[in-house]
């Protein structure tokens, strides 16, 4: 009998060989047979997954830290996240993700369905800012983003985003929020400070802790006219304000408490003791 690469023959031996092979060989092995495809596909996506989608509905997936080991320097594209890729392989990959980073300028129903498959221990990072999409005025949410329970949630948005048109829903009790560069464009801003659906939805009554990564204390301007649904027990931690003058720190703390309608005692600045 001639040698066979079919995993039906000594699958554990073949799996060990594939675990120690290079990326190009893995991709080529997918073309051998359907059974080989089923064996190889789980090896192509590790616990860290980076998804990027756009208004055309295209999804690009990059993963690292999987069965091949390595870090972001060895990141590789995952082939079955393309439009005609295997739905089963995509679902299996999402279910084992520990860290998901989503770069999005347009939520789609397809992406939203994938997000529902994330395990509750996953950490989610949503990137929605100018560093990825220079023309932020074109960003849009055609479909509401609804996140499942997760270990942690981080959201980064650009100041000029005008993606209103849908909604952003989540159930994370703790959120880290990064408003990028909006304070540099204060002169250009007018009317409602935020027109971004992610800003509108980042807070809800289920959020007990909000970490804000910003080097300015202008949260009241960012959330101007936003219909905030704030938990009365919300605690806010401001990051990046350690170098402020004492008077500025006091003003920033007071303005933040007023913005969220909570006592000043529930607002802290990392590295600063007000006692």
PDB file of C-alpha atoms in Angstrom:
ATOM      1  CA  UNK A   1       0.000   0.000   0.000  1.00  0.00           C
ATOM      2  CA  UNK A   2       1.386   3.424  -0.935  1.00  0.00           C
ATOM      3  CA  UNK A   3       1.960   6.022   1.794  1.00  0.00           C
ATOM      4  CA  UNK A   4      -1.034   8.203   2.516  1.00  0.00           C
ATOM      5  CA  UNK A   5      -1.401  11.714   3.914  1.00  0.00           C
ATOM      6  CA  UNK A   6      -4.994  11.082   4.831  1.00  0.00           C
ATOM      7  CA  UNK A   7      -5.484  11.689   8.563  1.00  0.00           C
ATOM      8  CA  UNK A   8      -7.687   8.593   8.681  1.00  0.00           C
ATOM      9  CA  UNK A   9      -4.399   6.678   8.690  1.00  0.00           C
ATOM     10  CA  UNK A  10      -2.590   7.158  12.026  1.00  0.00           C
ATOM     11  CA  UNK A  11      -4.152  10.580  12.702  1.00  0.00           C
ATOM     12  CA  UNK A  12      -2.147  11.218  15.883  1.00  0.00           C
ATOM     13  CA  UNK A  13       1.151  10.757  14.042  1.00  0.00           C
ATOM     14  CA  UNK A  14       0.099  13.052  11.224  1.00  0.00           C
ATOM     15  CA  UNK A  15      -1.149  15.654  13.695  1.00  0.00           C
ATOM     16  CA  UNK A  16       2.240  15.642  15.462  1.00  0.00           C
ATOM     17  CA  UNK A  17       3.983  16.175  12.133  1.00  0.00           C
ATOM     18  CA  UNK A  18       1.720  19.080  11.227  1.00  0.00           C
ATOM     19  CA  UNK A  19       2.162  20.702  14.642  1.00  0.00           C
ATOM     20  CA  UNK A  20       5.864  21.027  13.889  1.00  0.00           C
ATOM     21  CA  UNK A  21       5.685  22.094  10.275  1.00  0.00           C
ATOM     22  CA  UNK A  22       5.836  25.556   8.732  1.00  0.00           C
ATOM     23  CA  UNK A  23       2.902  27.762   7.743  1.00  0.00           C
ATOM     24  CA  UNK A  24       3.214  27.222   3.999  1.00  0.00           C
ATOM     25  CA  UNK A  25       3.146  23.450   4.429  1.00  0.00           C
ATOM     26  CA  UNK A  26       0.030  23.730   6.550  1.00  0.00           C
ATOM     27  CA  UNK A  27      -1.720  25.778   3.877  1.00  0.00           C
ATOM     28  CA  UNK A  28      -0.704  23.301   1.187  1.00  0.00           C
ATOM     29  CA  UNK A  29      -1.910  20.386   3.320  1.00  0.00           C
ATOM     30  CA  UNK A  30      -5.431  21.827   3.325  1.00  0.00           C
ATOM     31  CA  UNK A  31      -5.644  21.033  -0.389  1.00  0.00           C
ATOM     32  CA  UNK A  32      -4.883  17.319  -0.024  1.00  0.00           C
ATOM     33  CA  UNK A  33      -8.316  16.118   1.065  1.00  0.00           C
ATOM     34  CA  UNK A  34     -11.429  17.093   2.989  1.00  0.00           C
ATOM     35  CA  UNK A  35     -10.279  15.136   6.038  1.00  0.00           C
ATOM     36  CA  UNK A  36      -6.899  16.878   5.931  1.00  0.00           C
ATOM     37  CA  UNK A  37      -8.684  20.225   5.712  1.00  0.00           C
ATOM     38  CA  UNK A  38     -10.633  19.433   8.877  1.00  0.00           C
ATOM     39  CA  UNK A  39      -7.418  18.473  10.667  1.00  0.00           C
ATOM     40  CA  UNK A  40      -5.400  21.514   9.597  1.00  0.00           C
ATOM     41  CA  UNK A  41      -7.942  24.335   9.935  1.00  0.00           C
ATOM     42  CA  UNK A  42      -8.007  24.376  13.775  1.00  0.00           C
ATOM     43  CA  UNK A  43      -4.210  24.750  13.730  1.00  0.00           C
ATOM     44  CA  UNK A  44      -4.401  27.977  11.731  1.00  0.00           C
ATOM     45  CA  UNK A  45      -6.140  30.051  14.393  1.00  0.00           C
ATOM     46  CA  UNK A  46      -4.800  30.539  17.890  1.00  0.00           C
ATOM     47  CA  UNK A  47      -6.238  32.143  21.033  1.00  0.00           C
ATOM     48  CA  UNK A  48      -5.442  35.659  19.784  1.00  0.00           C
ATOM     49  CA  UNK A  49      -7.495  36.809  16.804  1.00  0.00           C
ATOM     50  CA  UNK A  50      -7.526  40.139  15.008  1.00  0.00           C
ATOM     51  CA  UNK A  51     -10.517  40.838  12.747  1.00  0.00           C
ATOM     52  CA  UNK A  52     -10.817  43.791  10.403  1.00  0.00           C
ATOM     53  CA  UNK A  53     -13.928  44.500   8.359  1.00  0.00           C
ATOM     54  CA  UNK A  54     -15.123  47.337   6.154  1.00  0.00           C
ATOM     55  CA  UNK A  55     -18.208  48.713   4.443  1.00  0.00           C
ATOM     56  CA  UNK A  56     -17.894  46.161   1.636  1.00  0.00           C
ATOM     57  CA  UNK A  57     -18.428  43.358   4.144  1.00  0.00           C
ATOM     58  CA  UNK A  58     -14.916  41.965   3.677  1.00  0.00           C
ATOM     59  CA  UNK A  59     -13.314  40.361   6.724  1.00  0.00           C
ATOM     60  CA  UNK A  60      -9.588  39.911   7.137  1.00  0.00           C
ATOM     61  CA  UNK A  61      -8.478  37.673  10.002  1.00  0.00           C
ATOM     62  CA  UNK A  62      -4.999  37.469  11.488  1.00  0.00           C
ATOM     63  CA  UNK A  63      -4.070  35.144  14.326  1.00  0.00           C
ATOM     64  CA  UNK A  64      -1.080  34.168  16.427  1.00  0.00           C
ATOM     65  CA  UNK A  65      -0.232  32.260  19.568  1.00  0.00           C
ATOM     66  CA  UNK A  66      -1.904  29.054  18.386  1.00  0.00           C
ATOM     67  CA  UNK A  67      -0.631  25.532  17.951  1.00  0.00           C
ATOM     68  CA  UNK A  68       2.348  26.892  16.035  1.00  0.00           C
ATOM     69  CA  UNK A  69       3.307  29.114  18.974  1.00  0.00           C
ATOM     70  CA  UNK A  70       4.995  32.479  18.469  1.00  0.00           C
ATOM     71  CA  UNK A  71       3.739  36.011  18.999  1.00  0.00           C
ATOM     72  CA  UNK A  72       2.446  38.914  16.927  1.00  0.00           C
ATOM     73  CA  UNK A  73       5.664  38.894  14.890  1.00  0.00           C
ATOM     74  CA  UNK A  74       4.614  35.494  13.556  1.00  0.00           C
ATOM     75  CA  UNK A  75       0.997  36.489  12.900  1.00  0.00           C
ATOM     76  CA  UNK A  76      -0.604  34.921   9.837  1.00  0.00           C
ATOM     77  CA  UNK A  77      -3.825  35.417   7.884  1.00  0.00           C
ATOM     78  CA  UNK A  78      -6.507  32.830   8.566  1.00  0.00           C
ATOM     79  CA  UNK A  79      -7.861  31.736   5.151  1.00  0.00           C
ATOM     80  CA  UNK A  80     -11.342  30.536   6.068  1.00  0.00           C
ATOM     81  CA  UNK A  81     -12.567  33.946   7.271  1.00  0.00           C
ATOM     82  CA  UNK A  82     -12.867  35.097   3.671  1.00  0.00           C
ATOM     83  CA  UNK A  83     -16.325  35.296   2.140  1.00  0.00           C
ATOM     84  CA  UNK A  84     -16.373  31.706   0.814  1.00  0.00           C
ATOM     85  CA  UNK A  85     -14.519  30.123   3.730  1.00  0.00           C
ATOM     86  CA  UNK A  86     -15.814  27.312   5.920  1.00  0.00           C
ATOM     87  CA  UNK A  87     -18.506  28.501   8.338  1.00  0.00           C
ATOM     88  CA  UNK A  88     -17.780  25.590  10.663  1.00  0.00           C
ATOM     89  CA  UNK A  89     -14.070  26.435  10.783  1.00  0.00           C
ATOM     90  CA  UNK A  90     -14.833  30.083  11.527  1.00  0.00           C
ATOM     91  CA  UNK A  91     -17.218  29.164  14.331  1.00  0.00           C
ATOM     92  CA  UNK A  92     -14.741  26.723  15.880  1.00  0.00           C
ATOM     93  CA  UNK A  93     -11.989  29.342  15.749  1.00  0.00           C
ATOM     94  CA  UNK A  94     -14.098  32.044  17.415  1.00  0.00           C
ATOM     95  CA  UNK A  95     -15.150  29.681  20.218  1.00  0.00           C
ATOM     96  CA  UNK A  96     -11.545  29.177  21.363  1.00  0.00           C
ATOM     97  CA  UNK A  97     -10.457  32.825  21.210  1.00  0.00           C
ATOM     98  CA  UNK A  98      -9.123  34.385  24.409  1.00  0.00           C
ATOM     99  CA  UNK A  99      -8.243  37.800  22.975  1.00  0.00           C
ATOM    100  CA  UNK A 100     -10.226  39.395  20.153  1.00  0.00           C
ATOM    101  CA  UNK A 101      -9.342  42.703  18.534  1.00  0.00           C
ATOM    102  CA  UNK A 102     -11.909  44.079  16.117  1.00  0.00           C
ATOM    103  CA  UNK A 103     -11.001  46.916  13.763  1.00  0.00           C
ATOM    104  CA  UNK A 104     -14.251  48.073  12.298  1.00  0.00           C
ATOM    105  CA  UNK A 105     -15.631  51.026  10.411  1.00  0.00           C
ATOM    106  CA  UNK A 106     -18.874  49.239   9.603  1.00  0.00           C
ATOM    107  CA  UNK A 107     -20.643  46.619  11.649  1.00  0.00           C
ATOM    108  CA  UNK A 108     -22.276  43.890   9.588  1.00  0.00           C
ATOM    109  CA  UNK A 109     -24.709  41.151  10.490  1.00  0.00           C
ATOM    110  CA  UNK A 110     -22.032  38.581   9.670  1.00  0.00           C
ATOM    111  CA  UNK A 111     -19.542  40.089  12.118  1.00  0.00           C
ATOM    112  CA  UNK A 112     -22.219  40.410  14.781  1.00  0.00           C
ATOM    113  CA  UNK A 113     -23.104  36.724  14.444  1.00  0.00           C
ATOM    114  CA  UNK A 114     -19.439  35.781  14.814  1.00  0.00           C
ATOM    115  CA  UNK A 115     -19.161  37.858  17.991  1.00  0.00           C
ATOM    116  CA  UNK A 116     -22.002  35.886  19.586  1.00  0.00           C
ATOM    117  CA  UNK A 117     -19.783  32.778  19.490  1.00  0.00           C
ATOM    118  CA  UNK A 118     -17.093  34.266  21.733  1.00  0.00           C
ATOM    119  CA  UNK A 119     -16.584  32.428  25.043  1.00  0.00           C
ATOM    120  CA  UNK A 120     -17.313  34.375  28.261  1.00  0.00           C
ATOM    121  CA  UNK A 121     -13.612  34.363  29.233  1.00  0.00           C
ATOM    122  CA  UNK A 122     -12.637  36.318  26.094  1.00  0.00           C
ATOM    123  CA  UNK A 123     -11.187  39.821  26.254  1.00  0.00           C
ATOM    124  CA  UNK A 124     -12.608  42.120  23.572  1.00  0.00           C
ATOM    125  CA  UNK A 125     -10.958  45.206  22.107  1.00  0.00           C
ATOM    126  CA  UNK A 126     -12.881  47.302  19.571  1.00  0.00           C
ATOM    127  CA  UNK A 127     -10.811  49.763  17.537  1.00  0.00           C
ATOM    128  CA  UNK A 128     -12.856  52.463  15.830  1.00  0.00           C
ATOM    129  CA  UNK A 129     -10.569  55.443  15.321  1.00  0.00           C
ATOM    130  CA  UNK A 130      -8.611  57.515  12.832  1.00  0.00           C
ATOM    131  CA  UNK A 131      -5.389  55.542  13.149  1.00  0.00           C
ATOM    132  CA  UNK A 132      -7.109  52.753  11.259  1.00  0.00           C
ATOM    133  CA  UNK A 133      -9.624  54.713   9.201  1.00  0.00           C
ATOM    134  CA  UNK A 134      -8.336  58.229   8.371  1.00  0.00           C
ATOM    135  CA  UNK A 135     -11.693  59.392   6.988  1.00  0.00           C
ATOM    136  CA  UNK A 136     -13.717  58.828  10.136  1.00  0.00           C
ATOM    137  CA  UNK A 137     -16.686  60.731   8.778  1.00  0.00           C
ATOM    138  CA  UNK A 138     -17.467  57.732   6.561  1.00  0.00           C
ATOM    139  CA  UNK A 139     -17.681  55.271   9.442  1.00  0.00           C
ATOM    140  CA  UNK A 140     -21.092  53.744   9.912  1.00  0.00           C
ATOM    141  CA  UNK A 141     -22.883  51.043  11.822  1.00  0.00           C
ATOM    142  CA  UNK A 142     -25.291  49.361   9.457  1.00  0.00           C
ATOM    143  CA  UNK A 143     -26.088  46.778  12.098  1.00  0.00           C
ATOM    144  CA  UNK A 144     -26.266  47.046  15.863  1.00  0.00           C
ATOM    145  CA  UNK A 145     -23.242  45.566  17.610  1.00  0.00           C
ATOM    146  CA  UNK A 146     -24.404  43.341  20.470  1.00  0.00           C
ATOM    147  CA  UNK A 147     -21.600  41.774  22.481  1.00  0.00           C
ATOM    148  CA  UNK A 148     -22.019  38.615  24.553  1.00  0.00           C
ATOM    149  CA  UNK A 149     -20.733  38.388  28.147  1.00  0.00           C
ATOM    150  CA  UNK A 150     -16.951  38.759  28.183  1.00  0.00           C
ATOM    151  CA  UNK A 151     -14.025  38.938  30.590  1.00  0.00           C
ATOM    152  CA  UNK A 152     -13.205  42.547  29.726  1.00  0.00           C
ATOM    153  CA  UNK A 153     -14.109  45.179  27.148  1.00  0.00           C
ATOM    154  CA  UNK A 154     -11.962  47.975  25.721  1.00  0.00           C
ATOM    155  CA  UNK A 155     -13.292  50.504  23.218  1.00  0.00           C
ATOM    156  CA  UNK A 156     -11.241  53.056  21.256  1.00  0.00           C
ATOM    157  CA  UNK A 157     -12.961  55.714  19.157  1.00  0.00           C
ATOM    158  CA  UNK A 158     -11.887  58.744  17.154  1.00  0.00           C
ATOM    159  CA  UNK A 159     -13.183  62.195  17.915  1.00  0.00           C
ATOM    160  CA  UNK A 160     -14.771  62.948  14.540  1.00  0.00           C
ATOM    161  CA  UNK A 161     -16.603  59.647  14.110  1.00  0.00           C
ATOM    162  CA  UNK A 162     -20.203  60.096  12.937  1.00  0.00           C
ATOM    163  CA  UNK A 163     -21.329  56.480  12.828  1.00  0.00           C
ATOM    164  CA  UNK A 164     -24.801  56.974  14.280  1.00  0.00           C
ATOM    165  CA  UNK A 165     -27.458  54.883  12.628  1.00  0.00           C
ATOM    166  CA  UNK A 166     -27.438  51.779  14.774  1.00  0.00           C
ATOM    167  CA  UNK A 167     -26.509  50.985  18.365  1.00  0.00           C
ATOM    168  CA  UNK A 168     -23.801  49.422  20.498  1.00  0.00           C
ATOM    169  CA  UNK A 169     -24.910  47.044  23.259  1.00  0.00           C
ATOM    170  CA  UNK A 170     -22.826  45.133  25.783  1.00  0.00           C
ATOM    171  CA  UNK A 171     -23.134  43.579  29.249  1.00  0.00           C
ATOM    172  CA  UNK A 172     -19.545  44.015  30.481  1.00  0.00           C
ATOM    173  CA  UNK A 173     -19.427  45.263  34.108  1.00  0.00           C
ATOM    174  CA  UNK A 174     -16.012  46.870  33.557  1.00  0.00           C
ATOM    175  CA  UNK A 175     -15.034  48.932  30.505  1.00  0.00           C
ATOM    176  CA  UNK A 176     -11.847  50.670  29.414  1.00  0.00           C
ATOM    177  CA  UNK A 177     -12.525  53.578  27.087  1.00  0.00           C
ATOM    178  CA  UNK A 178      -9.982  55.355  24.879  1.00  0.00           C
ATOM    179  CA  UNK A 179     -11.219  58.557  23.172  1.00  0.00           C
ATOM    180  CA  UNK A 180      -8.459  59.282  20.669  1.00  0.00           C
ATOM    181  CA  UNK A 181      -7.421  62.796  19.639  1.00  0.00           C
ATOM    182  CA  UNK A 182     -10.843  64.377  20.041  1.00  0.00           C
ATOM    183  CA  UNK A 183      -9.464  67.145  22.264  1.00  0.00           C
ATOM    184  CA  UNK A 184      -7.182  68.322  19.456  1.00  0.00           C
ATOM    185  CA  UNK A 185     -10.181  69.115  17.263  1.00  0.00           C
ATOM    186  CA  UNK A 186     -12.182  71.147  19.719  1.00  0.00           C
ATOM    187  CA  UNK A 187     -12.231  74.124  17.349  1.00  0.00           C
ATOM    188  CA  UNK A 188     -13.718  71.993  14.575  1.00  0.00           C
ATOM    189  CA  UNK A 189     -16.417  70.465  16.736  1.00  0.00           C
ATOM    190  CA  UNK A 190     -19.837  71.987  17.011  1.00  0.00           C
ATOM    191  CA  UNK A 191     -23.251  71.004  18.278  1.00  0.00           C
ATOM    192  CA  UNK A 192     -23.462  67.583  19.906  1.00  0.00           C
ATOM    193  CA  UNK A 193     -20.000  66.544  21.042  1.00  0.00           C
ATOM    194  CA  UNK A 194     -20.363  62.920  20.006  1.00  0.00           C
ATOM    195  CA  UNK A 195     -22.105  61.402  17.031  1.00  0.00           C
ATOM    196  CA  UNK A 196     -20.539  57.979  17.499  1.00  0.00           C
ATOM    197  CA  UNK A 197     -22.763  55.028  18.391  1.00  0.00           C
ATOM    198  CA  UNK A 198     -19.947  53.439  20.372  1.00  0.00           C
ATOM    199  CA  UNK A 199     -19.637  56.518  22.583  1.00  0.00           C
ATOM    200  CA  UNK A 200     -23.408  56.561  23.042  1.00  0.00           C
ATOM    201  CA  UNK A 201     -23.444  52.912  24.118  1.00  0.00           C
ATOM    202  CA  UNK A 202     -20.227  52.498  26.057  1.00  0.00           C
ATOM    203  CA  UNK A 203     -22.018  53.192  29.355  1.00  0.00           C
ATOM    204  CA  UNK A 204     -25.144  51.494  30.632  1.00  0.00           C
ATOM    205  CA  UNK A 205     -26.590  50.691  34.039  1.00  0.00           C
ATOM    206  CA  UNK A 206     -24.720  47.382  34.094  1.00  0.00           C
ATOM    207  CA  UNK A 207     -21.292  49.065  34.049  1.00  0.00           C
ATOM    208  CA  UNK A 208     -19.819  49.356  37.526  1.00  0.00           C
ATOM    209  CA  UNK A 209     -16.310  50.468  36.587  1.00  0.00           C
ATOM    210  CA  UNK A 210     -15.103  52.743  33.787  1.00  0.00           C
ATOM    211  CA  UNK A 211     -11.407  53.251  33.067  1.00  0.00           C
ATOM    212  CA  UNK A 212     -10.758  56.208  30.771  1.00  0.00           C
ATOM    213  CA  UNK A 213      -7.438  56.325  28.962  1.00  0.00           C
ATOM    214  CA  UNK A 214      -6.924  59.938  27.971  1.00  0.00           C
ATOM    215  CA  UNK A 215      -4.350  62.637  28.548  1.00  0.00           C
ATOM    216  CA  UNK A 216      -6.975  65.341  28.931  1.00  0.00           C
ATOM    217  CA  UNK A 217      -9.815  65.850  31.384  1.00  0.00           C
ATOM    218  CA  UNK A 218     -12.469  66.844  28.858  1.00  0.00           C
ATOM    219  CA  UNK A 219     -14.957  64.045  29.374  1.00  0.00           C
ATOM    220  CA  UNK A 220     -17.876  66.465  29.854  1.00  0.00           C
ATOM    221  CA  UNK A 221     -17.261  67.798  26.340  1.00  0.00           C
ATOM    222  CA  UNK A 222     -16.939  64.328  24.863  1.00  0.00           C
ATOM    223  CA  UNK A 223     -20.241  63.193  26.387  1.00  0.00           C
ATOM    224  CA  UNK A 224     -22.039  66.474  25.782  1.00  0.00           C
ATOM    225  CA  UNK A 225     -25.720  65.837  24.937  1.00  0.00           C
ATOM    226  CA  UNK A 226     -25.258  62.053  25.136  1.00  0.00           C
ATOM    227  CA  UNK A 227     -28.179  60.415  26.934  1.00  0.00           C
ATOM    228  CA  UNK A 228     -26.067  58.646  29.546  1.00  0.00           C
ATOM    229  CA  UNK A 229     -27.506  55.633  31.354  1.00  0.00           C
ATOM    230  CA  UNK A 230     -25.245  55.585  34.389  1.00  0.00           C
ATOM    231  CA  UNK A 231     -25.212  53.116  37.256  1.00  0.00           C
ATOM    232  CA  UNK A 232     -25.353  55.189  40.481  1.00  0.00           C
ATOM    233  CA  UNK A 233     -22.569  52.963  41.847  1.00  0.00           C
ATOM    234  CA  UNK A 234     -20.299  53.625  38.854  1.00  0.00           C
ATOM    235  CA  UNK A 235     -16.645  54.128  39.714  1.00  0.00           C
ATOM    236  CA  UNK A 236     -14.499  56.056  37.223  1.00  0.00           C
ATOM    237  CA  UNK A 237     -10.723  55.698  37.010  1.00  0.00           C
ATOM    238  CA  UNK A 238      -8.893  58.333  34.941  1.00  0.00           C
ATOM    239  CA  UNK A 239      -5.637  57.223  33.345  1.00  0.00           C
ATOM    240  CA  UNK A 240      -2.820  59.443  32.101  1.00  0.00           C
ATOM    241  CA  UNK A 241      -3.492  62.474  34.312  1.00  0.00           C
ATOM    242  CA  UNK A 242      -0.652  61.936  36.795  1.00  0.00           C
ATOM    243  CA  UNK A 243       1.363  64.936  35.564  1.00  0.00           C
ATOM    244  CA  UNK A 244      -1.430  67.485  36.023  1.00  0.00           C
ATOM    245  CA  UNK A 245      -1.075  70.345  38.478  1.00  0.00           C
ATOM    246  CA  UNK A 246      -2.978  69.751  41.719  1.00  0.00           C
ATOM    247  CA  UNK A 247      -5.598  72.395  40.886  1.00  0.00           C
ATOM    248  CA  UNK A 248      -6.178  70.806  37.479  1.00  0.00           C
ATOM    249  CA  UNK A 249      -6.563  67.375  39.063  1.00  0.00           C
ATOM    250  CA  UNK A 250      -9.195  68.692  41.457  1.00  0.00           C
ATOM    251  CA  UNK A 251     -11.101  70.371  38.610  1.00  0.00           C
ATOM    252  CA  UNK A 252     -10.867  67.268  36.426  1.00  0.00           C
ATOM    253  CA  UNK A 253     -12.190  65.058  39.191  1.00  0.00           C
ATOM    254  CA  UNK A 254     -15.061  67.431  39.944  1.00  0.00           C
ATOM    255  CA  UNK A 255     -16.021  67.828  36.266  1.00  0.00           C
ATOM    256  CA  UNK A 256     -15.953  64.059  35.731  1.00  0.00           C
ATOM    257  CA  UNK A 257     -18.203  63.436  38.740  1.00  0.00           C
ATOM    258  CA  UNK A 258     -20.638  66.073  37.506  1.00  0.00           C
ATOM    259  CA  UNK A 259     -20.593  64.606  33.992  1.00  0.00           C
ATOM    260  CA  UNK A 260     -21.687  61.189  35.252  1.00  0.00           C
ATOM    261  CA  UNK A 261     -23.816  62.517  38.133  1.00  0.00           C
ATOM    262  CA  UNK A 262     -21.918  60.544  40.757  1.00  0.00           C
ATOM    263  CA  UNK A 263     -20.133  61.593  43.987  1.00  0.00           C
ATOM    264  CA  UNK A 264     -16.541  62.790  43.636  1.00  0.00           C
ATOM    265  CA  UNK A 265     -15.508  59.968  45.949  1.00  0.00           C
ATOM    266  CA  UNK A 266     -16.328  57.553  43.109  1.00  0.00           C
ATOM    267  CA  UNK A 267     -13.839  59.233  40.758  1.00  0.00           C
ATOM    268  CA  UNK A 268     -10.168  58.365  41.149  1.00  0.00           C
ATOM    269  CA  UNK A 269      -7.070  59.280  39.173  1.00  0.00           C
ATOM    270  CA  UNK A 270      -4.499  56.546  38.855  1.00  0.00           C
ATOM    271  CA  UNK A 271      -1.435  57.348  40.919  1.00  0.00           C
ATOM    272  CA  UNK A 272      -3.061  60.261  42.768  1.00  0.00           C
ATOM    273  CA  UNK A 273      -4.177  60.214  46.409  1.00  0.00           C
ATOM    274  CA  UNK A 274      -6.735  62.923  47.261  1.00  0.00           C
ATOM    275  CA  UNK A 275      -6.775  62.063  50.972  1.00  0.00           C
TER     276      UNK A 275
END
